[in-house]
Tab-separated table of C-alpha atoms in Angstrom:
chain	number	residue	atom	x	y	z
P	1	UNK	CA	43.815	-101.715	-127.297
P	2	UNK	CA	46.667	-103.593	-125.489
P	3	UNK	CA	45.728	-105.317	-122.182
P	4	UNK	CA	46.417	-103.709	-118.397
P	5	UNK	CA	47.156	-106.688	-117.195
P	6	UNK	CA	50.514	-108.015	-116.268
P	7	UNK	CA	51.361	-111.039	-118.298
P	8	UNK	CA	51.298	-113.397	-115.583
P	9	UNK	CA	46.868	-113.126	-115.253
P	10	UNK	CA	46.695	-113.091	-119.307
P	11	UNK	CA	45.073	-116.652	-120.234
P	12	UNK	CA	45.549	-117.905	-123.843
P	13	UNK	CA	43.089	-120.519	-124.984
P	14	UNK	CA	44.973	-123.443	-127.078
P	15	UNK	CA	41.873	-125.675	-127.745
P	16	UNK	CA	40.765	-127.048	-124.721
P	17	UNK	CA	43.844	-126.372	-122.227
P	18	UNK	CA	44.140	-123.175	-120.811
P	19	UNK	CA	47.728	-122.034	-119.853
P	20	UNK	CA	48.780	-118.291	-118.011
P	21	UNK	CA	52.070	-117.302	-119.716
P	22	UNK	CA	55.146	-117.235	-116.822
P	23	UNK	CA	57.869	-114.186	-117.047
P	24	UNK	CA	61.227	-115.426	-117.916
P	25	UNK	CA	63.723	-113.515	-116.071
P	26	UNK	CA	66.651	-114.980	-118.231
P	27	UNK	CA	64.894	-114.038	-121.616
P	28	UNK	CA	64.399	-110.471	-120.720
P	29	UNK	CA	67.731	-110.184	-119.344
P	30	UNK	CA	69.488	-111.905	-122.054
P	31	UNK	CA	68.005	-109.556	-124.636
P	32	UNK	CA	68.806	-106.414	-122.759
P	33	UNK	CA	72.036	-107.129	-122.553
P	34	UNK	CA	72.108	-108.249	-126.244
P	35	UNK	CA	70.696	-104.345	-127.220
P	36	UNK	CA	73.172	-102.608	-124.907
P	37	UNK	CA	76.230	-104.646	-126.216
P	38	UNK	CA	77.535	-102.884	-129.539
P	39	UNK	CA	78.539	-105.525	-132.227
P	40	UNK	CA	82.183	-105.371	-133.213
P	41	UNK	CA	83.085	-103.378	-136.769
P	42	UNK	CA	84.143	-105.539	-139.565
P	43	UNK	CA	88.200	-105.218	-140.025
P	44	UNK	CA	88.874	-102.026	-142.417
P	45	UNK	CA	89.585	-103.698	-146.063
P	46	UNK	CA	91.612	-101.702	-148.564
P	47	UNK	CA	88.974	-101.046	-151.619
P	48	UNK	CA	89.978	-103.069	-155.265
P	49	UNK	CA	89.814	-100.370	-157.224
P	50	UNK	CA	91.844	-99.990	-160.867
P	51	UNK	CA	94.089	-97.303	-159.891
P	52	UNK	CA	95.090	-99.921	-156.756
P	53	UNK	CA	95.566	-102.706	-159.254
P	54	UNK	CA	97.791	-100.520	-160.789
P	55	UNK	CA	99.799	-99.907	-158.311
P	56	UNK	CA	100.339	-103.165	-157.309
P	57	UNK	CA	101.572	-103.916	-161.016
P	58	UNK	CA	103.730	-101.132	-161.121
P	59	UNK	CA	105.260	-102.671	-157.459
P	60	UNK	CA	105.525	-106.328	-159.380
P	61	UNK	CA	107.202	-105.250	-162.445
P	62	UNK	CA	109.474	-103.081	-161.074
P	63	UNK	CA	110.502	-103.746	-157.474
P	64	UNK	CA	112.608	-106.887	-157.655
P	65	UNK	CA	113.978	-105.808	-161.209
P	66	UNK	CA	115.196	-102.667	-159.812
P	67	UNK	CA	117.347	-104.979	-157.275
P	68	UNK	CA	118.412	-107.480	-159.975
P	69	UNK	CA	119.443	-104.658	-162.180
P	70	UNK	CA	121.352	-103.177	-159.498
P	71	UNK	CA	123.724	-106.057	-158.150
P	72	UNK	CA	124.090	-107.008	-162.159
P	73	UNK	CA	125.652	-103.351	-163.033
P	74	UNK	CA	127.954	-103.317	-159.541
P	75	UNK	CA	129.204	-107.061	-160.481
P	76	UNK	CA	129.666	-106.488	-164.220
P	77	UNK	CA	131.956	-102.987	-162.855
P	78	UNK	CA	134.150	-104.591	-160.311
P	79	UNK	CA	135.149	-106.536	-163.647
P	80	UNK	CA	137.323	-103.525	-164.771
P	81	UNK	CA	135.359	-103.402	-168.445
P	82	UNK	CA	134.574	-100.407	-170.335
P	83	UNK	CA	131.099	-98.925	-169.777
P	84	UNK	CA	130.396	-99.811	-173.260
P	85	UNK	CA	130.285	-103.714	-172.334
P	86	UNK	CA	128.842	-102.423	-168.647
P	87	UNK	CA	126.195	-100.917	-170.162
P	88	UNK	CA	125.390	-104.125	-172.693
P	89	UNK	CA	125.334	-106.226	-169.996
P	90	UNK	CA	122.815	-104.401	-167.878
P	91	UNK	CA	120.635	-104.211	-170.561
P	92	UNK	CA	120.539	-107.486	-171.987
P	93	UNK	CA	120.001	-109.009	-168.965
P	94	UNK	CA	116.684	-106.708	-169.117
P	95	UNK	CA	115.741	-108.484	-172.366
P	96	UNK	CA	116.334	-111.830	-170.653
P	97	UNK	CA	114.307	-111.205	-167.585
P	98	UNK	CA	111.651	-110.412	-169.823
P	99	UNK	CA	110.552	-113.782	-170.673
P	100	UNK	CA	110.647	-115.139	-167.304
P	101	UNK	CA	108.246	-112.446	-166.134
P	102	UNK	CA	105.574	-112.997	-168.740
P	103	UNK	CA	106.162	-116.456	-167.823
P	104	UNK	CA	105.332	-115.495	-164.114
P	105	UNK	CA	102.127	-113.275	-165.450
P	106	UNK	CA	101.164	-116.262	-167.258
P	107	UNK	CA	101.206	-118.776	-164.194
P	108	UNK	CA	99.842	-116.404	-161.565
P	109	UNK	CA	96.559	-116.396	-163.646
P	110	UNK	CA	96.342	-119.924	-164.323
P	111	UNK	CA	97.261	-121.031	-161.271
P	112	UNK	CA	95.709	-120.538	-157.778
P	113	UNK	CA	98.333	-120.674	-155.255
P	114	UNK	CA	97.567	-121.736	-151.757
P	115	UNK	CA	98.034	-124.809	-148.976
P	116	UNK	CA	97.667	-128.131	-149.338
P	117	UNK	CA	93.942	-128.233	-148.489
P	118	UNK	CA	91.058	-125.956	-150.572
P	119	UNK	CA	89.760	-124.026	-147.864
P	120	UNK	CA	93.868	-123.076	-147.144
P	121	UNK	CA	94.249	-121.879	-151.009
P	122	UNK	CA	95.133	-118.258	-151.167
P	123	UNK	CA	94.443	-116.573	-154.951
P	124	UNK	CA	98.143	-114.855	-155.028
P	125	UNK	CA	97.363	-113.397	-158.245
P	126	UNK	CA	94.871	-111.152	-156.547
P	127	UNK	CA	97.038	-110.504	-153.707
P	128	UNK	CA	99.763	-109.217	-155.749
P	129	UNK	CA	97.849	-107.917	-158.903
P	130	UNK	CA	94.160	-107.851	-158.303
P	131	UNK	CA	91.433	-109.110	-160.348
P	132	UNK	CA	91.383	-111.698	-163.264
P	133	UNK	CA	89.662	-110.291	-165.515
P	134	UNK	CA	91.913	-107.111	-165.893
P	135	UNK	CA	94.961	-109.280	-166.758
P	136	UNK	CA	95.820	-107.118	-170.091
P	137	UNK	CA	95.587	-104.125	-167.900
P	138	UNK	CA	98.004	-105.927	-165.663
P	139	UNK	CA	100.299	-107.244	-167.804
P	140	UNK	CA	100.565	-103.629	-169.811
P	141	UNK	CA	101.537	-101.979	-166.505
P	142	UNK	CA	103.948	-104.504	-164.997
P	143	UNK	CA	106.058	-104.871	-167.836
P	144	UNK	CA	106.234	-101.266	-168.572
P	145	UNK	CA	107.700	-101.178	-164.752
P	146	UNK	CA	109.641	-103.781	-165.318
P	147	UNK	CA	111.660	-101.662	-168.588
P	148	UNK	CA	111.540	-98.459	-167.056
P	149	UNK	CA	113.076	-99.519	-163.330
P	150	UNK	CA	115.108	-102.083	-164.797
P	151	UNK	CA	116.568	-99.748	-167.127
P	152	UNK	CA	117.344	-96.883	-164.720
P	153	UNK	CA	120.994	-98.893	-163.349
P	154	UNK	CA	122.517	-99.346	-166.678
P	155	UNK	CA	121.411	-96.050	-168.496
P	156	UNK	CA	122.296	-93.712	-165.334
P	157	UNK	CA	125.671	-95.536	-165.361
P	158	UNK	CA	126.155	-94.935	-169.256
P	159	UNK	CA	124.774	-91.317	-169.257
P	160	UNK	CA	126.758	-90.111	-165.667
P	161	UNK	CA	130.438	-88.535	-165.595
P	162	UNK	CA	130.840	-89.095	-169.299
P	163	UNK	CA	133.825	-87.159	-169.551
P	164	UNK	CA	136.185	-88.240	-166.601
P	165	UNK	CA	134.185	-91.488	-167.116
P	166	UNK	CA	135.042	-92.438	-163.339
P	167	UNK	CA	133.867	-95.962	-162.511
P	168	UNK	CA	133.508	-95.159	-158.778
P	169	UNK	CA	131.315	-92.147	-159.054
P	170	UNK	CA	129.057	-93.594	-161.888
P	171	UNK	CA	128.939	-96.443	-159.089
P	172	UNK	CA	127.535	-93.690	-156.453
P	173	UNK	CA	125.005	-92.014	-159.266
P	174	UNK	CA	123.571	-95.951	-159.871
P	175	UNK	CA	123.121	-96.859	-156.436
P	176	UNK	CA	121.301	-93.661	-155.367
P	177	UNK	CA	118.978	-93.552	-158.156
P	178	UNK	CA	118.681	-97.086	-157.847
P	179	UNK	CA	117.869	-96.347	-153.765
P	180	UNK	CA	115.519	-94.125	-154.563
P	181	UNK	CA	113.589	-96.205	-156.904
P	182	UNK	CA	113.297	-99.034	-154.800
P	183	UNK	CA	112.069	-96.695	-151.654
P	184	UNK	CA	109.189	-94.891	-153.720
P	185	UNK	CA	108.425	-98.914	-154.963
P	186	UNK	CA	108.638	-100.214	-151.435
P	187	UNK	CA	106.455	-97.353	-149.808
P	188	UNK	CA	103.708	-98.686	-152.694
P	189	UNK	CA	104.198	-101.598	-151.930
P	190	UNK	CA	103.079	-101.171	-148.163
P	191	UNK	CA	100.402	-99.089	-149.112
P	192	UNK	CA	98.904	-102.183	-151.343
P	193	UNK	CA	98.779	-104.221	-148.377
P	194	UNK	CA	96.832	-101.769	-146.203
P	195	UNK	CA	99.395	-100.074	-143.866
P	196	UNK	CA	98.092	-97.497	-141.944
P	197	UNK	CA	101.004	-96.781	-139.654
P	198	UNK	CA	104.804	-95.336	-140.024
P	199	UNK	CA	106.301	-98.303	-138.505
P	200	UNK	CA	104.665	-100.829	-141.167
P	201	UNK	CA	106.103	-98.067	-144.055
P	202	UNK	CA	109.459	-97.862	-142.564
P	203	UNK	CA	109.492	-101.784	-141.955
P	204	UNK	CA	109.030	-102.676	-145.587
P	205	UNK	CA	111.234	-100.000	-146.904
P	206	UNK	CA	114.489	-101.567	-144.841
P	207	UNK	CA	113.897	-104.717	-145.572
P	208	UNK	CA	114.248	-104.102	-149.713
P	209	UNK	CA	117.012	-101.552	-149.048
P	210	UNK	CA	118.772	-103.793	-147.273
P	211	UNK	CA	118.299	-106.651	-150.033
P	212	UNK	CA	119.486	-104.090	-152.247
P	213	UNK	CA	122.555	-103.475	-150.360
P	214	UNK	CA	123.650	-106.411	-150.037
P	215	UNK	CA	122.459	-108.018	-153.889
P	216	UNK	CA	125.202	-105.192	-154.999
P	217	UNK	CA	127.590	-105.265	-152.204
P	218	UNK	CA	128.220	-109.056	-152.741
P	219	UNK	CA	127.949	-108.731	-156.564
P	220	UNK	CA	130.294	-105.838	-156.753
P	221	UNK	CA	132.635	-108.209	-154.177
P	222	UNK	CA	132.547	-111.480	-156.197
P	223	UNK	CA	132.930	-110.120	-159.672
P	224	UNK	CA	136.156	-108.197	-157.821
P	225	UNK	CA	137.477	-111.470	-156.584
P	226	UNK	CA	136.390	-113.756	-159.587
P	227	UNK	CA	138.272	-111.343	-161.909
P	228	UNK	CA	141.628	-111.408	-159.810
P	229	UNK	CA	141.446	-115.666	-159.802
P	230	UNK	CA	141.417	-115.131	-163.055
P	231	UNK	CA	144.068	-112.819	-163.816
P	232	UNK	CA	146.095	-114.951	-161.963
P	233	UNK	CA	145.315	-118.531	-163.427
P	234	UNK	CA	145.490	-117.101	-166.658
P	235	UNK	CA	142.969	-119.144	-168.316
P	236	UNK	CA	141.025	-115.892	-169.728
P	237	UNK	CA	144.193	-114.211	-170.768
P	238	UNK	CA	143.563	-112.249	-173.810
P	239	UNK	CA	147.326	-111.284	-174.716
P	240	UNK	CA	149.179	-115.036	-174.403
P	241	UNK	CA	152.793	-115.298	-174.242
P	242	UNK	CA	154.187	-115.337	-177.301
P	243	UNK	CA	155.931	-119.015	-178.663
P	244	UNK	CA	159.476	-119.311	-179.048
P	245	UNK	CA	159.011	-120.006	-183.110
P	246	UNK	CA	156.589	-116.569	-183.091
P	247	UNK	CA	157.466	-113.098	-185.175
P	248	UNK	CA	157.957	-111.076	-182.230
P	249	UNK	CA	160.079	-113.319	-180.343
P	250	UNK	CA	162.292	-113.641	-183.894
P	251	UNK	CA	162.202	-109.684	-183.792
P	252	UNK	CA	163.525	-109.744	-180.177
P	253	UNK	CA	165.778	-112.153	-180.876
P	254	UNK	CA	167.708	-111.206	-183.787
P	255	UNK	CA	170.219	-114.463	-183.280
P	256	UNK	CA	167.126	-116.776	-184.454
P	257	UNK	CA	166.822	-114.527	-187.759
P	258	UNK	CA	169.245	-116.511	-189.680
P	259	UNK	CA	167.359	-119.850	-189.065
């Protein structure tokens, strides 16, 4: 049974010494307040789960593609060329990118990106992608993103107002499909790096519309201007003017026929 009496009359024996046990004020105290204080929550972490990992691939592969393929179709049409070429362009600029992409799949998990000292490193391959050890899973997804946004400029502007073949409204048809690609890419994007308000959505979806709008606005402006500097140096002048010794300047000039 425990003891009645109050700590201060109970006498331990330590070999020969005896010694009565003082209170502490500041121990009891210290504890209390160490029960009634609540201990702060760990921060809320965004679970690594495949289906995330996928996401994040899908946002890799196609997100800045869908940009790039954007300002390369609005450049290549304020170049007054057929769709035909348009269309060629867009596309085999997709085949180009294609390398440097696997070459960016192949450094991110290789390399661990980071600061200058170790504890400063930061593994960017699982920030953007996720785990190592699912890098075919990875790789599968991100370049099938990369095709299938990359894609969506130059076919919509091959496939769109075949028939009147308008340059300005297959212009309107790319950039809204184009828009709407990045937007659903960008609102993934956010949602990979744990947003859990509007404002953070909204935020990231301005910033890569506006990149959009301006990678096609200054494309579709310089291939404009480029293409006028041209026309008037003449150095890309398909139909030359015609020598004085030439057929058709004999034919217009019937008085050097006799020579």
């Amino acid at each position: 049974m425990p003891s009645k009496k109050p700590p201060s009359e109970i006498k331990e024996n330590k070999g020969d010494d005896w010694r009565i046990p003082m209170d502490d004020p500041g121990a009891s105290s210290s504890t209390a307040d160490s029960g009634s204080t609540q201990r702060p929550l760990p921060p809320v972490e965004v679970k690594k789960t495949k289906s995330l990992e996928i996401v994040k691939c899908i946002v890799y592969g196609g997100l800045i593609e869908s940009i790039t393929s954007l300002g390369v179709i609005s450049s290549a049409a304020a170049s007054d060329v057929d769709t035909m070429k348009i269309v060629t362009i867009g596309v085999a600029n997709l085949i180009a990118g294609f390398f440097v992409i696997c070459q960016n799949l192949v450094d991110l998990k290789y390399n661990v990106g980071g600061g200058s000292n170790l504890s400063d490193q930061a593994d960017r391959y699982g920030e953007l992608l996720g785990q190592r050890k699912h890098f075919l899973l990875h790789a599968t997804f991100a370049l099938l993103s990369y095709f299938v946004f990359g894609l969506v400029p130059p076919v919509v502007y091959g496939f769109t107002f075949r028939k009147s073949d308008d340059r300005d409204y297959k212009l309107i048809a790319v950039a809204a499909a184009s828009l709407l690609c990045i937007i659903i890419l960008a609102a993934a994007k956010a949602y990979t790096q744990g947003a859990n308000k509007f404002s953070r959505y909204f935020k990231t979806i301005v910033s890569y519309v506006t990149a959009a709008g301006m990678a096609s606005g200054v494309g579709y402006a310089a291939g404009h201007l480029i293409k006028r500097l041209m026309d008037q140096l003449g150095w890309f002048d398909s139909n030359p003017a015609p020598s004085l010794f030439s057929s058709e300047m004999i034919s217009q000039n019937p008085v050097w026929a006799s020579y």
